[in-house]
PDB file of C-alpha atoms in Angstrom:
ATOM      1  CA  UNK A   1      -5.311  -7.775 -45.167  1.00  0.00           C
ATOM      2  CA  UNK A   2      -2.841  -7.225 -42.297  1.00  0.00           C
ATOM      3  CA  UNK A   3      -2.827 -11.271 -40.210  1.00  0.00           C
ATOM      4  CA  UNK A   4      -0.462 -10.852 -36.717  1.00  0.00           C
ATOM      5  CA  UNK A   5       0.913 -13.862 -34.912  1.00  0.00           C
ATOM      6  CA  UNK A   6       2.292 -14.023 -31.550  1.00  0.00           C
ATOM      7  CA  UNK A   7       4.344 -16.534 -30.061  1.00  0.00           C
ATOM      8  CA  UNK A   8       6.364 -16.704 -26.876  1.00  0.00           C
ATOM      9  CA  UNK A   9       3.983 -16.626 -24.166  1.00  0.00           C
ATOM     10  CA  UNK A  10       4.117 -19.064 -21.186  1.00  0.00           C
ATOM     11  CA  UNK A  11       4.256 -19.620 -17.559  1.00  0.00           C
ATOM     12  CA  UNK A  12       7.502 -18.173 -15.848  1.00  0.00           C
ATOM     13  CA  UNK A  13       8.580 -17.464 -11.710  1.00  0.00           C
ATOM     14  CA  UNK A  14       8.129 -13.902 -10.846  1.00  0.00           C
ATOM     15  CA  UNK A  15      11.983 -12.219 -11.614  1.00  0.00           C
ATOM     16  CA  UNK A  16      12.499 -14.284 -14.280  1.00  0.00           C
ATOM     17  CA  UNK A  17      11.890 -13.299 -18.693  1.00  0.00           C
ATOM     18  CA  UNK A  18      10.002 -13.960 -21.398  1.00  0.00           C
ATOM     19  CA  UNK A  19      10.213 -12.600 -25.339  1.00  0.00           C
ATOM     20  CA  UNK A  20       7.273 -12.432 -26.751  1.00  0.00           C
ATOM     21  CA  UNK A  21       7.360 -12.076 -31.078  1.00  0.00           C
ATOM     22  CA  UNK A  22       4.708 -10.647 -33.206  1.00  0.00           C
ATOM     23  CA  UNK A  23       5.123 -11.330 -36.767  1.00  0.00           C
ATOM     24  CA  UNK A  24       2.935  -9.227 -39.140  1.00  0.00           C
ATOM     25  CA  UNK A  25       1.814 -10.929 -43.089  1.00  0.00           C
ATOM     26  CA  UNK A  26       0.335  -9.930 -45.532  1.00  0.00           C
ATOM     27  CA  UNK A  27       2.326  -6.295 -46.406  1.00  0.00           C
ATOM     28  CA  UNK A  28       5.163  -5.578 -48.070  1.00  0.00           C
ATOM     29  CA  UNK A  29       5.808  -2.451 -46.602  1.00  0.00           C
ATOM     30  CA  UNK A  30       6.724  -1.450 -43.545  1.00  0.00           C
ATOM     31  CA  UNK A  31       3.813  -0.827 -41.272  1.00  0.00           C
ATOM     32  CA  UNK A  32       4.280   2.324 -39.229  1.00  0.00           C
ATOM     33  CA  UNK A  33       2.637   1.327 -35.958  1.00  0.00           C
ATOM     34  CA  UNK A  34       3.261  -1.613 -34.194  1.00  0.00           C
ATOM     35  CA  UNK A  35       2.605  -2.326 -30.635  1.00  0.00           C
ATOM     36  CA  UNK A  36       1.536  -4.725 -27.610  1.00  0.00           C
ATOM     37  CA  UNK A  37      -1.424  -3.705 -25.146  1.00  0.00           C
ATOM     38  CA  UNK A  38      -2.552  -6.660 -22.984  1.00  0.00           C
ATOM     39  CA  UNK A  39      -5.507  -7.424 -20.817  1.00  0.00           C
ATOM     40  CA  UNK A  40      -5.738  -9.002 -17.081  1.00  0.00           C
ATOM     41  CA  UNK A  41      -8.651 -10.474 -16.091  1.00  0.00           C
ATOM     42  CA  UNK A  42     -11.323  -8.016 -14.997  1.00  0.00           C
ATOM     43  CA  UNK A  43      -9.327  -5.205 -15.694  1.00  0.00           C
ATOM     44  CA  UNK A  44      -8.604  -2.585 -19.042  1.00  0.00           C
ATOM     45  CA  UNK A  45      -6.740  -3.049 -21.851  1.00  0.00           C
ATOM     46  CA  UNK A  46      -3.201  -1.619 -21.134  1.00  0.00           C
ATOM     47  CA  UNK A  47      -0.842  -0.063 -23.223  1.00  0.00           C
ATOM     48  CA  UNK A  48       2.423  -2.380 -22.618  1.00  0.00           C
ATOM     49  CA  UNK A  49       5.257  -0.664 -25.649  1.00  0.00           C
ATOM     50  CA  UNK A  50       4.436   0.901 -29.138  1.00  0.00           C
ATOM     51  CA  UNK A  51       7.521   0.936 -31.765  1.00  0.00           C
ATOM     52  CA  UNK A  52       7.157   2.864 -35.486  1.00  0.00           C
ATOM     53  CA  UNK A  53       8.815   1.537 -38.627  1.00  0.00           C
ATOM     54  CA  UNK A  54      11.402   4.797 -37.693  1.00  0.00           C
ATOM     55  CA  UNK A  55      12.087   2.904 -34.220  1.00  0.00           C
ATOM     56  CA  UNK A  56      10.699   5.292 -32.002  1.00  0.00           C
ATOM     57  CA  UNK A  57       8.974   3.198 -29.056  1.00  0.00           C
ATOM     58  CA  UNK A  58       7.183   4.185 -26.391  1.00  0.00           C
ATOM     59  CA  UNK A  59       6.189   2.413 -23.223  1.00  0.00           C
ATOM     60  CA  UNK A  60       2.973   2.116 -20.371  1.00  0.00           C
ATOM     61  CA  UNK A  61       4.611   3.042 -16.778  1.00  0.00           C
ATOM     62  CA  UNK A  62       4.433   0.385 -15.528  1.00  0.00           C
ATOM     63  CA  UNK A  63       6.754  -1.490 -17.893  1.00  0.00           C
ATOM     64  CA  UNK A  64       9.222   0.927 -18.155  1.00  0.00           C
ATOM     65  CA  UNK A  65      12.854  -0.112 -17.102  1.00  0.00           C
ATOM     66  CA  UNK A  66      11.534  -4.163 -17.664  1.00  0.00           C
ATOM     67  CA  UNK A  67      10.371  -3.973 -21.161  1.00  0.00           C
ATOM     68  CA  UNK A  68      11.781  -3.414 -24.298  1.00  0.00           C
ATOM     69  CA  UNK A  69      10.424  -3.726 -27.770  1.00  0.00           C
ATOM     70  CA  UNK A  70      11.916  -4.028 -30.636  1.00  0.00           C
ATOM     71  CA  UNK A  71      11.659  -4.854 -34.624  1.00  0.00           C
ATOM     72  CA  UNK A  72      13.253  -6.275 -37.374  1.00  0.00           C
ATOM     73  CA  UNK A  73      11.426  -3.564 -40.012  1.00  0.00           C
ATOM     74  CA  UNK A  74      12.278  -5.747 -43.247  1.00  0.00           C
ATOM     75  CA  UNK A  75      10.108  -8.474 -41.871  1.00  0.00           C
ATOM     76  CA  UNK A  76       7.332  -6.319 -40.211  1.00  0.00           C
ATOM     77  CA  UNK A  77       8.245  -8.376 -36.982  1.00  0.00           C
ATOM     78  CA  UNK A  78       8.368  -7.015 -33.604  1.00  0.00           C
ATOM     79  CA  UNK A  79       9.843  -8.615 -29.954  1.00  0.00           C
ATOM     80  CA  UNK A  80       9.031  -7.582 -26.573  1.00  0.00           C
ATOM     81  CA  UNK A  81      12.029  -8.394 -24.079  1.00  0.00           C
ATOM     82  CA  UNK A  82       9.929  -8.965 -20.749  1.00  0.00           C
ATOM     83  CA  UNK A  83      12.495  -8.816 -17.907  1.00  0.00           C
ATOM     84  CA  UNK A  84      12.119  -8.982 -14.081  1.00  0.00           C
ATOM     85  CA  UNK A  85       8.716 -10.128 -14.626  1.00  0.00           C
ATOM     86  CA  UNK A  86       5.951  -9.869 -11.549  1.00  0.00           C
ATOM     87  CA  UNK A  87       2.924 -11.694 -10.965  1.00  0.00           C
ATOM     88  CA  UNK A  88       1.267  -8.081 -11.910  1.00  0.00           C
ATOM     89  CA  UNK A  89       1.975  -8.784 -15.651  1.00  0.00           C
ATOM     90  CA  UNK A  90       0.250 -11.441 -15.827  1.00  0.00           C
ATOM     91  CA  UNK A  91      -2.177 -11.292 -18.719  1.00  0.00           C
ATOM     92  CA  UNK A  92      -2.721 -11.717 -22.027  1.00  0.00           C
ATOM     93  CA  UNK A  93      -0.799  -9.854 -24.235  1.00  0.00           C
ATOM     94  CA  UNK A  94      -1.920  -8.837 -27.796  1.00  0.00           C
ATOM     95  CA  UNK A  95       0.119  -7.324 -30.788  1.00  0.00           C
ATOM     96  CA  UNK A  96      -1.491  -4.758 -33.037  1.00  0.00           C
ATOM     97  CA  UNK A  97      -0.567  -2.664 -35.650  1.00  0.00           C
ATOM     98  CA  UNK A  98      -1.384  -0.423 -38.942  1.00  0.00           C
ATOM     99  CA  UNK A  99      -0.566   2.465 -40.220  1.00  0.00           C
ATOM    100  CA  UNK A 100      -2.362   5.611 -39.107  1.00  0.00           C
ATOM    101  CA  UNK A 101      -4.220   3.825 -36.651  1.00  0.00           C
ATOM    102  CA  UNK A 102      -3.783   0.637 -34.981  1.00  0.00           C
ATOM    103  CA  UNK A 103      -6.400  -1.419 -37.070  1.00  0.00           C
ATOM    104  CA  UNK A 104      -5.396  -5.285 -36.619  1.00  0.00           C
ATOM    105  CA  UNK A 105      -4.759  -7.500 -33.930  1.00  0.00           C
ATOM    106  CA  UNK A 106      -3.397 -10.805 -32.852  1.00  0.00           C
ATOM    107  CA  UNK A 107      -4.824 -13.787 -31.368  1.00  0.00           C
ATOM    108  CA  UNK A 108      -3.655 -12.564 -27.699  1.00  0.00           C
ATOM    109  CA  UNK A 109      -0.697 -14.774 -25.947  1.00  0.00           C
ATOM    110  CA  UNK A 110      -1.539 -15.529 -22.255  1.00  0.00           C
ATOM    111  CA  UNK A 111       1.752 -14.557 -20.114  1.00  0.00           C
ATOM    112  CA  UNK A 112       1.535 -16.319 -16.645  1.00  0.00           C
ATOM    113  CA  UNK A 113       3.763 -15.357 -13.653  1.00  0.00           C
ATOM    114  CA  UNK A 114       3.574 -17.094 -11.042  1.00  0.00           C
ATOM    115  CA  UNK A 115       5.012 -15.625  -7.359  1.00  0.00           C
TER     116      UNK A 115
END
């Protein structure tokens, strides 16, 4: 059994960062998919950035060119660089991961920007 645990959340000014970690037990392989969606209130759960065990990554639109996710593969462990943050992101953010499908999932961290 796959058990995820974020870290990094917090309260930060609109403009400024925030790295969020995701560290994944209980494998000892790599796990192909790994990934952060989060949720605002009242609204869907949103793809934020996706990264594979090859390091391919993908990202929603509307983090694109503030986001960037990343993984140390050894230690099934993935980061998400949040830059130029705006009161918009605010929500909480949730790791996931697995290996043909995205099958666990984290706590949730609550990311708070403030304008």
């Amino acid at each position: 059994q796959v058990h995820l645990a974020e870290s990094g959340g917090g309260l930060v000014q609109a403009g400024g960062s925030l790295n969020l970690t995701c560290a994944a037990s209980g494998s000892r392989h790599a796990i192909n998919l790994m990934g952060w969606l989060r949720q605002a209130p009242g609204k869907q759960r949103e793809l934020v950035a996706t990264i594979t065990s090859g390091g391919v990554t993908s990202y929603g639109d509307s983090v694109k060119g503030r986001f960037t996710i990343s993984r140390d593969g050894a230690k099934n462990t993935i980061f998400l660089q949040m830059n130029r943050l705006i009161p918009e992101d605010t929500a909480v953010y949730y790791c996931n991961a697995g290996w043909m499908t995205y099958d666990y999932w984290g706590q949730g961290t609550q990311v708070t920007v403030s304008s």
